[in-house]
PDB file of C-alpha atoms and ligand atoms in Angstrom:
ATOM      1  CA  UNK T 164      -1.037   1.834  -2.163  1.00  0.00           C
ATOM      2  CA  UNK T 165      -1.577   5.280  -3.192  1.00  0.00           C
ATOM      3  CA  UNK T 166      -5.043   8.027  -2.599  1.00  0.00           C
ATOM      4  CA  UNK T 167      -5.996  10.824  -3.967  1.00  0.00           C
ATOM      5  CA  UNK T 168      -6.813  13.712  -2.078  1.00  0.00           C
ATOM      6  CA  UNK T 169     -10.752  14.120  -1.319  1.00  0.00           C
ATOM      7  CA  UNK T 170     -12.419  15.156   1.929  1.00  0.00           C
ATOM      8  CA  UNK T 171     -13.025  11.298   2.772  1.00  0.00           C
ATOM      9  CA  UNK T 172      -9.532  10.423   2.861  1.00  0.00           C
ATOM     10  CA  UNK T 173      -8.735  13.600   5.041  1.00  0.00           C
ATOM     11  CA  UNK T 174     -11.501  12.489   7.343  1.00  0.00           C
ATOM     12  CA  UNK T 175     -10.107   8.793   7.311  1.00  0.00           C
ATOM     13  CA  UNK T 176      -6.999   9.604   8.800  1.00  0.00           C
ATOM     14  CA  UNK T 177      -5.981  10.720  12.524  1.00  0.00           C
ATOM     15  CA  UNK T 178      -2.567  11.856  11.931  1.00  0.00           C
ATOM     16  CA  UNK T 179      -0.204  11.956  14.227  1.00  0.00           C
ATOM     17  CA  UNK T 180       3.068  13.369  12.271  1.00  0.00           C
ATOM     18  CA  UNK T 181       6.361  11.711  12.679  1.00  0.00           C
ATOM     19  CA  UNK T 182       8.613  14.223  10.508  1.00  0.00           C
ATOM     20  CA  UNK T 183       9.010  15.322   6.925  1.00  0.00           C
ATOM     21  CA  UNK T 184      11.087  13.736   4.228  1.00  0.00           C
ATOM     22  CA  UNK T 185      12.094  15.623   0.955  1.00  0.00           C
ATOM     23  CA  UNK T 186       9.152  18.351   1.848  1.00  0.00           C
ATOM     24  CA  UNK T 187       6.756  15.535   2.402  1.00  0.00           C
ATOM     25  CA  UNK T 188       4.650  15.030   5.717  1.00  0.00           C
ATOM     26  CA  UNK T 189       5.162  11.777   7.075  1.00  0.00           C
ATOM     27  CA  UNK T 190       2.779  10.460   9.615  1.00  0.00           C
ATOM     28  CA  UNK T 191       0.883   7.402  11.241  1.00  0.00           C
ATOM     29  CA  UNK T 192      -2.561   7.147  11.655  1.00  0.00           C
ATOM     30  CA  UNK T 193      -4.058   6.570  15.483  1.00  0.00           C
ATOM     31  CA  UNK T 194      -4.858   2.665  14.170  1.00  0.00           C
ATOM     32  CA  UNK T 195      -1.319   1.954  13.519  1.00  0.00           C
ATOM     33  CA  UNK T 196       0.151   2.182  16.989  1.00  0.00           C
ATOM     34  CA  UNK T 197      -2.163  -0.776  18.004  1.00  0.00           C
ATOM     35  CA  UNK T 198      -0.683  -2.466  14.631  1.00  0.00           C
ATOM     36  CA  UNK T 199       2.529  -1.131  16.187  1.00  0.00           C
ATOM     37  CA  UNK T 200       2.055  -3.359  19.143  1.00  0.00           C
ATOM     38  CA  UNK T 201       0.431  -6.214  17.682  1.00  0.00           C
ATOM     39  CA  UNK T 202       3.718  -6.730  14.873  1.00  0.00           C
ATOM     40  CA  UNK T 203       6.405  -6.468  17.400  1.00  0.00           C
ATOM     41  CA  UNK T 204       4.225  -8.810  20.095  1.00  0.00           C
ATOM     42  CA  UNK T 205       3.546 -11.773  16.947  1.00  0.00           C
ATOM     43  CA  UNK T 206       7.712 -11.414  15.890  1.00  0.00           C
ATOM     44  CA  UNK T 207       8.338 -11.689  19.634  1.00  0.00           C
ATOM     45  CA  UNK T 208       6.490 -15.222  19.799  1.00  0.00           C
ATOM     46  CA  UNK T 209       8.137 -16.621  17.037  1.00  0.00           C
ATOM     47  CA  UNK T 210      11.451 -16.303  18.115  1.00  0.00           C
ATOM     48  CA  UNK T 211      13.033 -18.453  20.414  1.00  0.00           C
ATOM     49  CA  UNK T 212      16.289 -18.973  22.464  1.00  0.00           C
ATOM     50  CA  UNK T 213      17.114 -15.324  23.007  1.00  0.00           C
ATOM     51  CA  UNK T 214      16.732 -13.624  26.374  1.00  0.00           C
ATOM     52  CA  UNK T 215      13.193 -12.063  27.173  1.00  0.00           C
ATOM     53  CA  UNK T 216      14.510  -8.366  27.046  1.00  0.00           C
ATOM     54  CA  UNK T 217      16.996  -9.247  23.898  1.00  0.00           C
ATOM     55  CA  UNK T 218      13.618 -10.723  21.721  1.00  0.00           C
ATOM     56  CA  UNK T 219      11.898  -7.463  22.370  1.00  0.00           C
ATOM     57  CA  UNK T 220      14.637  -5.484  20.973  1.00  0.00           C
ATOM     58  CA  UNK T 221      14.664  -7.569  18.070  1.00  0.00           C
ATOM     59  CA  UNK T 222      11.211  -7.811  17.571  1.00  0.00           C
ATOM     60  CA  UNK T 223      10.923  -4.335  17.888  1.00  0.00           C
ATOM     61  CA  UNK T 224      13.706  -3.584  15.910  1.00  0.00           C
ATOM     62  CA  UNK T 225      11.791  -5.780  12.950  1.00  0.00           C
ATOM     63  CA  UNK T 226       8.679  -3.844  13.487  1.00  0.00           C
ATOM     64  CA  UNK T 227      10.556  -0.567  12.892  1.00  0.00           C
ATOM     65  CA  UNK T 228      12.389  -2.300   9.563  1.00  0.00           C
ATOM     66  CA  UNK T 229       8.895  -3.455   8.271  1.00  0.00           C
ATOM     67  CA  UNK T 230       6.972   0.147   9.112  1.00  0.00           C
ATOM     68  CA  UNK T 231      10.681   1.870   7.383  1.00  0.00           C
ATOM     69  CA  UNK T 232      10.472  -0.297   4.362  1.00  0.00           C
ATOM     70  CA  UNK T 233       6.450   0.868   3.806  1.00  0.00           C
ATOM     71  CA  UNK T 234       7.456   4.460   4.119  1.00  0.00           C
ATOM     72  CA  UNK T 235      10.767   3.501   1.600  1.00  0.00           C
ATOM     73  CA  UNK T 236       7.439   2.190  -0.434  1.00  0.00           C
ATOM     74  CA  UNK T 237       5.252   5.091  -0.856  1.00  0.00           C
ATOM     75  CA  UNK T 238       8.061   7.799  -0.896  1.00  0.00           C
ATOM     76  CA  UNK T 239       9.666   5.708  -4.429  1.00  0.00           C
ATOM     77  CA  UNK T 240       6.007   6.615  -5.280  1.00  0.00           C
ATOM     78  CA  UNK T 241       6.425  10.282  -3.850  1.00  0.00           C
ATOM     79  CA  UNK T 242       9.183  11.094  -5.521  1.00  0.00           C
ATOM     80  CA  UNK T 243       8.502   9.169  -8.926  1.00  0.00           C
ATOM     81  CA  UNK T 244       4.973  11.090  -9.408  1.00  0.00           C
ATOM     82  CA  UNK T 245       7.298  14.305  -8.264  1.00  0.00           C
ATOM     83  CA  UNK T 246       8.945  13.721 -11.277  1.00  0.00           C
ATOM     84  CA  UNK T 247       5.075  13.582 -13.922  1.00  0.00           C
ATOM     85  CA  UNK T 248       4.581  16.889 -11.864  1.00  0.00           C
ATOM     86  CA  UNK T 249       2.143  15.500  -9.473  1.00  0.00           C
ATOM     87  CA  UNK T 250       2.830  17.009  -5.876  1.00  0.00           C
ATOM     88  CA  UNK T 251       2.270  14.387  -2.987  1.00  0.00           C
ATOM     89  CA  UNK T 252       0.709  15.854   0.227  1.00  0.00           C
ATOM     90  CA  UNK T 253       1.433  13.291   3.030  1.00  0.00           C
ATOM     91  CA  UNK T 254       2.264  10.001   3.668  1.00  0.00           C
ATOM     92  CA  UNK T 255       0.362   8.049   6.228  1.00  0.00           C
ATOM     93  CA  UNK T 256       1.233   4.359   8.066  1.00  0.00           C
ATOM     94  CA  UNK T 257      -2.501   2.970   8.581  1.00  0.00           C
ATOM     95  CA  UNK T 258      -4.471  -0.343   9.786  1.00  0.00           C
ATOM     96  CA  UNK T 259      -3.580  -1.942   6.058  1.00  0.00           C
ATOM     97  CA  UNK T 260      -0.468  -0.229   5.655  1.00  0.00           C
ATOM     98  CA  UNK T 261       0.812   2.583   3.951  1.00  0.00           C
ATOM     99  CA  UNK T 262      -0.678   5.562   1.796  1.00  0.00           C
ATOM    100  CA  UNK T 263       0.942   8.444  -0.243  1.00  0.00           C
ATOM    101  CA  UNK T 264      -1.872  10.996  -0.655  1.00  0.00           C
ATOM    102  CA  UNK T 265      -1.127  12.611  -3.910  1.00  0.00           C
ATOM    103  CA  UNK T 266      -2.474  15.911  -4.529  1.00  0.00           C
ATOM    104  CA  UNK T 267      -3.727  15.188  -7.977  1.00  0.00           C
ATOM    105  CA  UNK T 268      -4.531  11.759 -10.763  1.00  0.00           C
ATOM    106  CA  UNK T 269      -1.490  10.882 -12.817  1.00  0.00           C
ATOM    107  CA  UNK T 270      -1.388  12.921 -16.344  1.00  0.00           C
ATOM    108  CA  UNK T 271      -1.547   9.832 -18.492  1.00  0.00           C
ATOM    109  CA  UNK T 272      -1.405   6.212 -18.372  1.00  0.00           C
ATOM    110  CA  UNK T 273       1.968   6.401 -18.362  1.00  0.00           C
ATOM    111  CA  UNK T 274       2.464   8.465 -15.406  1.00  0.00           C
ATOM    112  CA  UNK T 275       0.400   6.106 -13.784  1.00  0.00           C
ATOM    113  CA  UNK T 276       1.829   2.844 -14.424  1.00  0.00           C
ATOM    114  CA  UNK T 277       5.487   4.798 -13.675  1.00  0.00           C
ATOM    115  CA  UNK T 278       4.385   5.992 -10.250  1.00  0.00           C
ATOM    116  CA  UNK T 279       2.390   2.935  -9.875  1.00  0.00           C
ATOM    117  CA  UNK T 280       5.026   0.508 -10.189  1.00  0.00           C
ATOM    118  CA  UNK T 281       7.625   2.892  -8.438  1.00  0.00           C
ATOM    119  CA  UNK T 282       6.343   1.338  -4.798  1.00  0.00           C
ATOM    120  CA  UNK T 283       6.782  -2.410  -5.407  1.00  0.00           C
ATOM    121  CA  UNK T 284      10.244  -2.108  -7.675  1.00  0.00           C
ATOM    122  CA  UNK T 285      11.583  -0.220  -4.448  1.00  0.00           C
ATOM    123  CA  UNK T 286      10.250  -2.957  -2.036  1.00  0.00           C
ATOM    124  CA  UNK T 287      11.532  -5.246  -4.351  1.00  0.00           C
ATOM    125  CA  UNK T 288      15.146  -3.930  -4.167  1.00  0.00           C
ATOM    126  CA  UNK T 289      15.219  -3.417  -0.889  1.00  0.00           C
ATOM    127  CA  UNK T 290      14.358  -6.968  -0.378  1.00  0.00           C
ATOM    128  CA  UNK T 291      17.015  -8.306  -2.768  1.00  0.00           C
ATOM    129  CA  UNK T 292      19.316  -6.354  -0.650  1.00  0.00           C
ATOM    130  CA  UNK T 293      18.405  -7.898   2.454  1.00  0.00           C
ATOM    131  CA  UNK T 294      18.883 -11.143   0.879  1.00  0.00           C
ATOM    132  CA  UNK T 295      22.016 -10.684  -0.191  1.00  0.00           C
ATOM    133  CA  UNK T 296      23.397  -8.869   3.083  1.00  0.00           C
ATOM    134  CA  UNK T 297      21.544 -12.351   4.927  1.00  0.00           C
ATOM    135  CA  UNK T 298      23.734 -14.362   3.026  1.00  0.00           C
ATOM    136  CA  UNK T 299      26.424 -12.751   3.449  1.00  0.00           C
ATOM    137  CA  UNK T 300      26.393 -12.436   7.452  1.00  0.00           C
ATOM    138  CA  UNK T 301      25.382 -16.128   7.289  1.00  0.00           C
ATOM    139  CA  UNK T 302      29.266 -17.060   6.506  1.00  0.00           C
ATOM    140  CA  UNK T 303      30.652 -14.209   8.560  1.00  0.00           C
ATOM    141  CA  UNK T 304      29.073 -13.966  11.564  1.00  0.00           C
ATOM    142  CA  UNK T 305      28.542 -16.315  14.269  1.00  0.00           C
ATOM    143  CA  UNK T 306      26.741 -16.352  17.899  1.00  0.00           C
ATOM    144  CA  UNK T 307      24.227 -13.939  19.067  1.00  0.00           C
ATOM    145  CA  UNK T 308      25.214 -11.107  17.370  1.00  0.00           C
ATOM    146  CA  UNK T 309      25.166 -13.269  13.908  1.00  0.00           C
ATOM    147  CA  UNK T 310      21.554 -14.752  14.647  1.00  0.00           C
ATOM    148  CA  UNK T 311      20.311 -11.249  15.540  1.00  0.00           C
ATOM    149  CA  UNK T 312      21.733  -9.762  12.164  1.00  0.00           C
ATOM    150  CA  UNK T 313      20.419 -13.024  10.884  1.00  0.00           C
ATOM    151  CA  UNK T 314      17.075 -12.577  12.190  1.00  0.00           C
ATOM    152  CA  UNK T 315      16.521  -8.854  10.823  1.00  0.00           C
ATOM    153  CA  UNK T 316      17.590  -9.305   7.702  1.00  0.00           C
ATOM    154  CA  UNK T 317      15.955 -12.502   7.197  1.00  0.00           C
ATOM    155  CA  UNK T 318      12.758 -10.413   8.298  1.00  0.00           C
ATOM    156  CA  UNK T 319      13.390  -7.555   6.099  1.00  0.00           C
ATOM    157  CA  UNK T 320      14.171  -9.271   2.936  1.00  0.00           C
ATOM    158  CA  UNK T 321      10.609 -11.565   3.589  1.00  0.00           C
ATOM    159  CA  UNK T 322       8.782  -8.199   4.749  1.00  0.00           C
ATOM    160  CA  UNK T 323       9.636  -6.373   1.571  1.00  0.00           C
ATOM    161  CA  UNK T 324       9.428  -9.663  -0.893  1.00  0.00           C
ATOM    162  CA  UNK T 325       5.736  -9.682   0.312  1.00  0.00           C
ATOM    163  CA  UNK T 326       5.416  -5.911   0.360  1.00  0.00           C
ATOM    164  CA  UNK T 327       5.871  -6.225  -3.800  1.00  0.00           C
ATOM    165  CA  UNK T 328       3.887  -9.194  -4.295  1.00  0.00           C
ATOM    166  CA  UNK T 329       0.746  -7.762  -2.379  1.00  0.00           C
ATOM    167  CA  UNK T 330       0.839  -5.087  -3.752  1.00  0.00           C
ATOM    168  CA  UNK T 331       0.946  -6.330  -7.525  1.00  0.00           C
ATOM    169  CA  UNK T 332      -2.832  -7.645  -6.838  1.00  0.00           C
ATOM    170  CA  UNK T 333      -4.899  -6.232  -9.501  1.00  0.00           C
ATOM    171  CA  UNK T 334      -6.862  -4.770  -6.918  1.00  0.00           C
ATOM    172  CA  UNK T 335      -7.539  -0.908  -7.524  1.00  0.00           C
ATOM    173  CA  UNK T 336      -6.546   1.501  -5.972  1.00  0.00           C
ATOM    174  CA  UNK T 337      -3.399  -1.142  -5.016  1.00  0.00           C
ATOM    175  CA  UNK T 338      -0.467  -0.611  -7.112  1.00  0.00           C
ATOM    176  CA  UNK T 339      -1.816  -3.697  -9.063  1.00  0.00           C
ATOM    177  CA  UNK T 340      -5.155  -1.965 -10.234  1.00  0.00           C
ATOM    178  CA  UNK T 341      -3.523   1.277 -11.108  1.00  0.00           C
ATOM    179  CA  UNK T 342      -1.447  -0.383 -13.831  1.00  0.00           C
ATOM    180  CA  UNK T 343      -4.599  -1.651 -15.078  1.00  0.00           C
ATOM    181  CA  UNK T 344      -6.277   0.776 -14.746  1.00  0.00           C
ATOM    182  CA  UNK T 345      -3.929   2.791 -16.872  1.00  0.00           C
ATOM    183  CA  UNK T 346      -3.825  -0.173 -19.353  1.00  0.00           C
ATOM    184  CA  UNK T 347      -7.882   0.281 -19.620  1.00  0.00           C
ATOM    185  CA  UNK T 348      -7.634   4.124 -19.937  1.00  0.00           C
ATOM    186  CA  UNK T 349      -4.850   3.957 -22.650  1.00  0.00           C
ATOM    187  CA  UNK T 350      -7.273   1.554 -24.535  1.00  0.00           C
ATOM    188  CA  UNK T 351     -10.694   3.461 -23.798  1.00  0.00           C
ATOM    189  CA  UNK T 352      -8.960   7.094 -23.807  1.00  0.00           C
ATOM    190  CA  UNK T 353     -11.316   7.665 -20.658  1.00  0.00           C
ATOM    191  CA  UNK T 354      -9.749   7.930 -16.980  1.00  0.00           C
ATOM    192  CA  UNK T 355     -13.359   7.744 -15.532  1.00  0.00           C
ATOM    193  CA  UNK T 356     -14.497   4.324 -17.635  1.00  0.00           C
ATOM    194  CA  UNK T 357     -10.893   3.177 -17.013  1.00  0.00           C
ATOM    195  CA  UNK T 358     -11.792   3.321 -12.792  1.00  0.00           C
ATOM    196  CA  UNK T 359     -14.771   1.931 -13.323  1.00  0.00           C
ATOM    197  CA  UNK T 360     -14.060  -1.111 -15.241  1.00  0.00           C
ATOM    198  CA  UNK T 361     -11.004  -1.352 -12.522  1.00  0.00           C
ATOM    199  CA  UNK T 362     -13.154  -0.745  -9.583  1.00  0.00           C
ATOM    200  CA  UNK T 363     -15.442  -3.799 -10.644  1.00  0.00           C
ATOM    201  CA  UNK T 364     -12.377  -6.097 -11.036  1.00  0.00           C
ATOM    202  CA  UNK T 365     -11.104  -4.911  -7.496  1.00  0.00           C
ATOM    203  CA  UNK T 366     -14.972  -5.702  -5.999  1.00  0.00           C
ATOM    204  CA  UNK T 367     -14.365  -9.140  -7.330  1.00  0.00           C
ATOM    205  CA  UNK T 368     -10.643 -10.159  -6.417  1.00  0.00           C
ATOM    206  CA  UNK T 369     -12.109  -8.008  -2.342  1.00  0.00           C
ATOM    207  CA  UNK T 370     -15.001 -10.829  -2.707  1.00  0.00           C
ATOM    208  CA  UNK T 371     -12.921 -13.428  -3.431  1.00  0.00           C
ATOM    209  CA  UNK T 372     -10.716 -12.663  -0.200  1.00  0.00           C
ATOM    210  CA  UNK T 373     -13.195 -11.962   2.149  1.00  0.00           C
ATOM    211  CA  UNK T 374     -14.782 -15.539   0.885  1.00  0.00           C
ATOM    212  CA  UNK T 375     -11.229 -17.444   0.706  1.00  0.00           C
ATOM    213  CA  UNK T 376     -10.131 -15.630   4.129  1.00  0.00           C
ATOM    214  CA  UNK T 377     -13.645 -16.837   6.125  1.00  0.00           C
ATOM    215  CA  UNK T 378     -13.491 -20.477   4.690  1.00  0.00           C
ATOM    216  CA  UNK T 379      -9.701 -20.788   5.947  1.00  0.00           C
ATOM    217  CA  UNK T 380     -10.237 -19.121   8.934  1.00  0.00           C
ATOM    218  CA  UNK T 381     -14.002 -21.457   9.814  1.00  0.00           C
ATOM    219  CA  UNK T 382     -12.849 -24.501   7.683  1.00  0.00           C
ATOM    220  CA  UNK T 383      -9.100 -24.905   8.783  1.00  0.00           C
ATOM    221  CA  UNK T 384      -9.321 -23.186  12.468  1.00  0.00           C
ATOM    222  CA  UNK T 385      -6.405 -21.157  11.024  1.00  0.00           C
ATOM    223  CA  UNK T 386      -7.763 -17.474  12.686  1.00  0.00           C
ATOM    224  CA  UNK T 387      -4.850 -15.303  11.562  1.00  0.00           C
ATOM    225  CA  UNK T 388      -6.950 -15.571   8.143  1.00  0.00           C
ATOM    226  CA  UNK T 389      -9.429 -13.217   9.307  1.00  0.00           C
ATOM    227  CA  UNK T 390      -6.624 -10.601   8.756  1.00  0.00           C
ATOM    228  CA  UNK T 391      -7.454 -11.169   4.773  1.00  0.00           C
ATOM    229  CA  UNK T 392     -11.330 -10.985   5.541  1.00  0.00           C
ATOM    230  CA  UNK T 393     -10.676  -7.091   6.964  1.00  0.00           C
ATOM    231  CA  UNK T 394      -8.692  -6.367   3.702  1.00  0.00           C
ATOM    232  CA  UNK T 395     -10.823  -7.550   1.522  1.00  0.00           C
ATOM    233  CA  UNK T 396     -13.747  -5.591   3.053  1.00  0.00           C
ATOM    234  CA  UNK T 397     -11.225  -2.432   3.230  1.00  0.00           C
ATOM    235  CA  UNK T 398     -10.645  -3.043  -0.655  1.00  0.00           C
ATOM    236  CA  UNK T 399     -14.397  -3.874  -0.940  1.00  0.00           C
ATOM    237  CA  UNK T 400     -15.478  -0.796   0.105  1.00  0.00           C
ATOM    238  CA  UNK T 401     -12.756   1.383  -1.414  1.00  0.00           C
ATOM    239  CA  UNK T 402     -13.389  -0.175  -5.025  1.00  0.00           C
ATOM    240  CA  UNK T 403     -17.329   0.761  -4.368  1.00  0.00           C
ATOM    241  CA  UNK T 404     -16.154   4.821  -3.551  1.00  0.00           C
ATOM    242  CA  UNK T 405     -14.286   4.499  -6.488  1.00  0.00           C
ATOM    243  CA  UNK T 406     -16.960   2.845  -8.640  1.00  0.00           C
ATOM    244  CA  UNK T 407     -19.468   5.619  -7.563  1.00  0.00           C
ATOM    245  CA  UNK T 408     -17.082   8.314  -8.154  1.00  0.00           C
ATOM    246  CA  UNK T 409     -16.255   7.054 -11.424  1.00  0.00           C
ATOM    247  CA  UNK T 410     -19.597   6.196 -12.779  1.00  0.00           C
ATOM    248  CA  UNK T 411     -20.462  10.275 -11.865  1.00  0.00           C
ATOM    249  CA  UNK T 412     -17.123  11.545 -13.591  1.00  0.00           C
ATOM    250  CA  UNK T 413     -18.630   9.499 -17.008  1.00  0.00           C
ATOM    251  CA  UNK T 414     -22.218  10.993 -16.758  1.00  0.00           C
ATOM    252  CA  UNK T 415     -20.384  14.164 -16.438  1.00  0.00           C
ATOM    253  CA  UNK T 416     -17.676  13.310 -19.523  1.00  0.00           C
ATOM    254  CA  UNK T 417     -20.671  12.611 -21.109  1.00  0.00           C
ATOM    255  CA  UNK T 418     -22.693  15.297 -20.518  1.00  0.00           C
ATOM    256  CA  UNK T 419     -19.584  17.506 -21.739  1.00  0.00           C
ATOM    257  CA  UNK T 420     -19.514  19.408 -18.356  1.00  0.00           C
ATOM    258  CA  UNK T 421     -15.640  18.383 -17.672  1.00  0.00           C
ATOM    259  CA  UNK T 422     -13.213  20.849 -19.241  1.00  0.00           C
ATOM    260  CA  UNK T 423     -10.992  19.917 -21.600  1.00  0.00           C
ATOM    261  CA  UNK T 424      -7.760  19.624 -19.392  1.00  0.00           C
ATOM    262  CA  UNK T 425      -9.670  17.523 -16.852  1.00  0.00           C
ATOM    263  CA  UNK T 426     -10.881  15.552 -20.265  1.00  0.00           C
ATOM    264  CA  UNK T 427      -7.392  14.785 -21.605  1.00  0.00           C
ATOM    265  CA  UNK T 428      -6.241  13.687 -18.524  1.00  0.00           C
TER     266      UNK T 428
HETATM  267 ZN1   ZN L 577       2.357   0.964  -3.483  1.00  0.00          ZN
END
């Protein structure tokens, strides 16, 4: 997922900063240390016939794979809108995930679809990789050490296989939504209309979680589902923000009060 800079998303975040990577502040948001916790405890449960102190390591050693592999996410982002000339201020492990906070829109459509699919073509290698390094150990290694190995990569190849999926939901501002977005704006030659018509489609797919995630989670007893009822609403209320936002950029298009750089873009 990527954000724009605006003085909502500065307020969203409570950063605590990790480091920098290529000139880029990396940090996690207060929320994630509780997701922290709550990943490595739900990998520890599911894995069975290691020692107590030994399933800890690995679960938090998965944890720390899965939290890499979104930062690996949102810096082939980073460095791909680097590239269209679009600086990237920070990037931030949250609640849902991760967010590169770019300092300005993409250029064109084609920026956008470039830095847009950047994210989930990384995830999508590194899973591949993972893969390929599981089934390689698989023959190679045996015992404890081999189901360990066995165990991350297993982890990391699912972790980022879903990490490119997800994100591919048409849901703006998801990777998904930006591409069309940019497919709207290349047809309508208007960024602002473009957001809009991509902010309603988001409001629909958020609705259609939050629905699908409360009649699992009531219906079936299965609870984890609520997890998709607290993205949706996330998404929900994101695609509103950018529906207002968008709908006031096209009065002002319209009203001629943009320049013309902001315009073209
Ligand atoms: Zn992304």
């Amino acid at each position: 997922m990527r954000a724009h800079v605006n003085v909502r998303q500065t307020a969203m975040f409570k950063t605590l900063t990790l480091g920098r990577l290529v000139g880029i502040r990396v940090g996690v948001d207060v929320s994630w240390i509780g997701v922290f916790a709550f990943v490595t405890f739900s990998i520890a449960t599911s894995l069975s016939g290691l020692p107590p102190a030994a399933t800890y390591a690995v679960a938090t050693a998965c944890a720390l794979f899965l939290f890499a592999s979104v930062v690996a996410h949102e810096l082939a982002h980073a460095l791909v809108a680097r590239r269209f000339g679009v600086r990237t201020r920070s990037i931030t492990l949250f609640l849902f995930g991760g967010v590169a906070t770019l300092e300005s829109e993409p250029p064109s459509p084609r920026a956008e679809v470039w830095i847009a699919l950047a994210g989930p073509a990384m995830s999508a290698a590194l899973g591949a990789c993972a893969f390929g390094l599981l089934a390689l150990f698989e023959r190679t290694l045996t015992g404890v050490g081999g189901d360990v190995i066995a165990t991350l990569t297993a982890y990391l190849a699912l972790a980022n296989g879903m990490l490119a999926l997800f994100n591919l939901i048409p849901a703006f501002p998801m990777d998904g939504g930006r591409v069309l977005r940019a497919a709207i704006w290349r047809a309508r030659r208007s960024r602002a209309a473009a957001t809009g018509a991509a902010s309603i489609v988001s409001l629909i797919l958020a609705a259609a979680l939050v629905v699908a995630g409360c009649v699992t989670a009531i219906g079936v007893h299965l609870w984890q589902c609520a997890w998709y009822v607290a993205i949706g609403a996330f998404l929900a209320i994101q695609g509103w923000r950018q529906l207002r936002e968008a709908r006031l950029l096209e009065r002002l298009e319209r009203d001629g009060e943009l320049g013309p750089a902001e315009r073209a873009a």
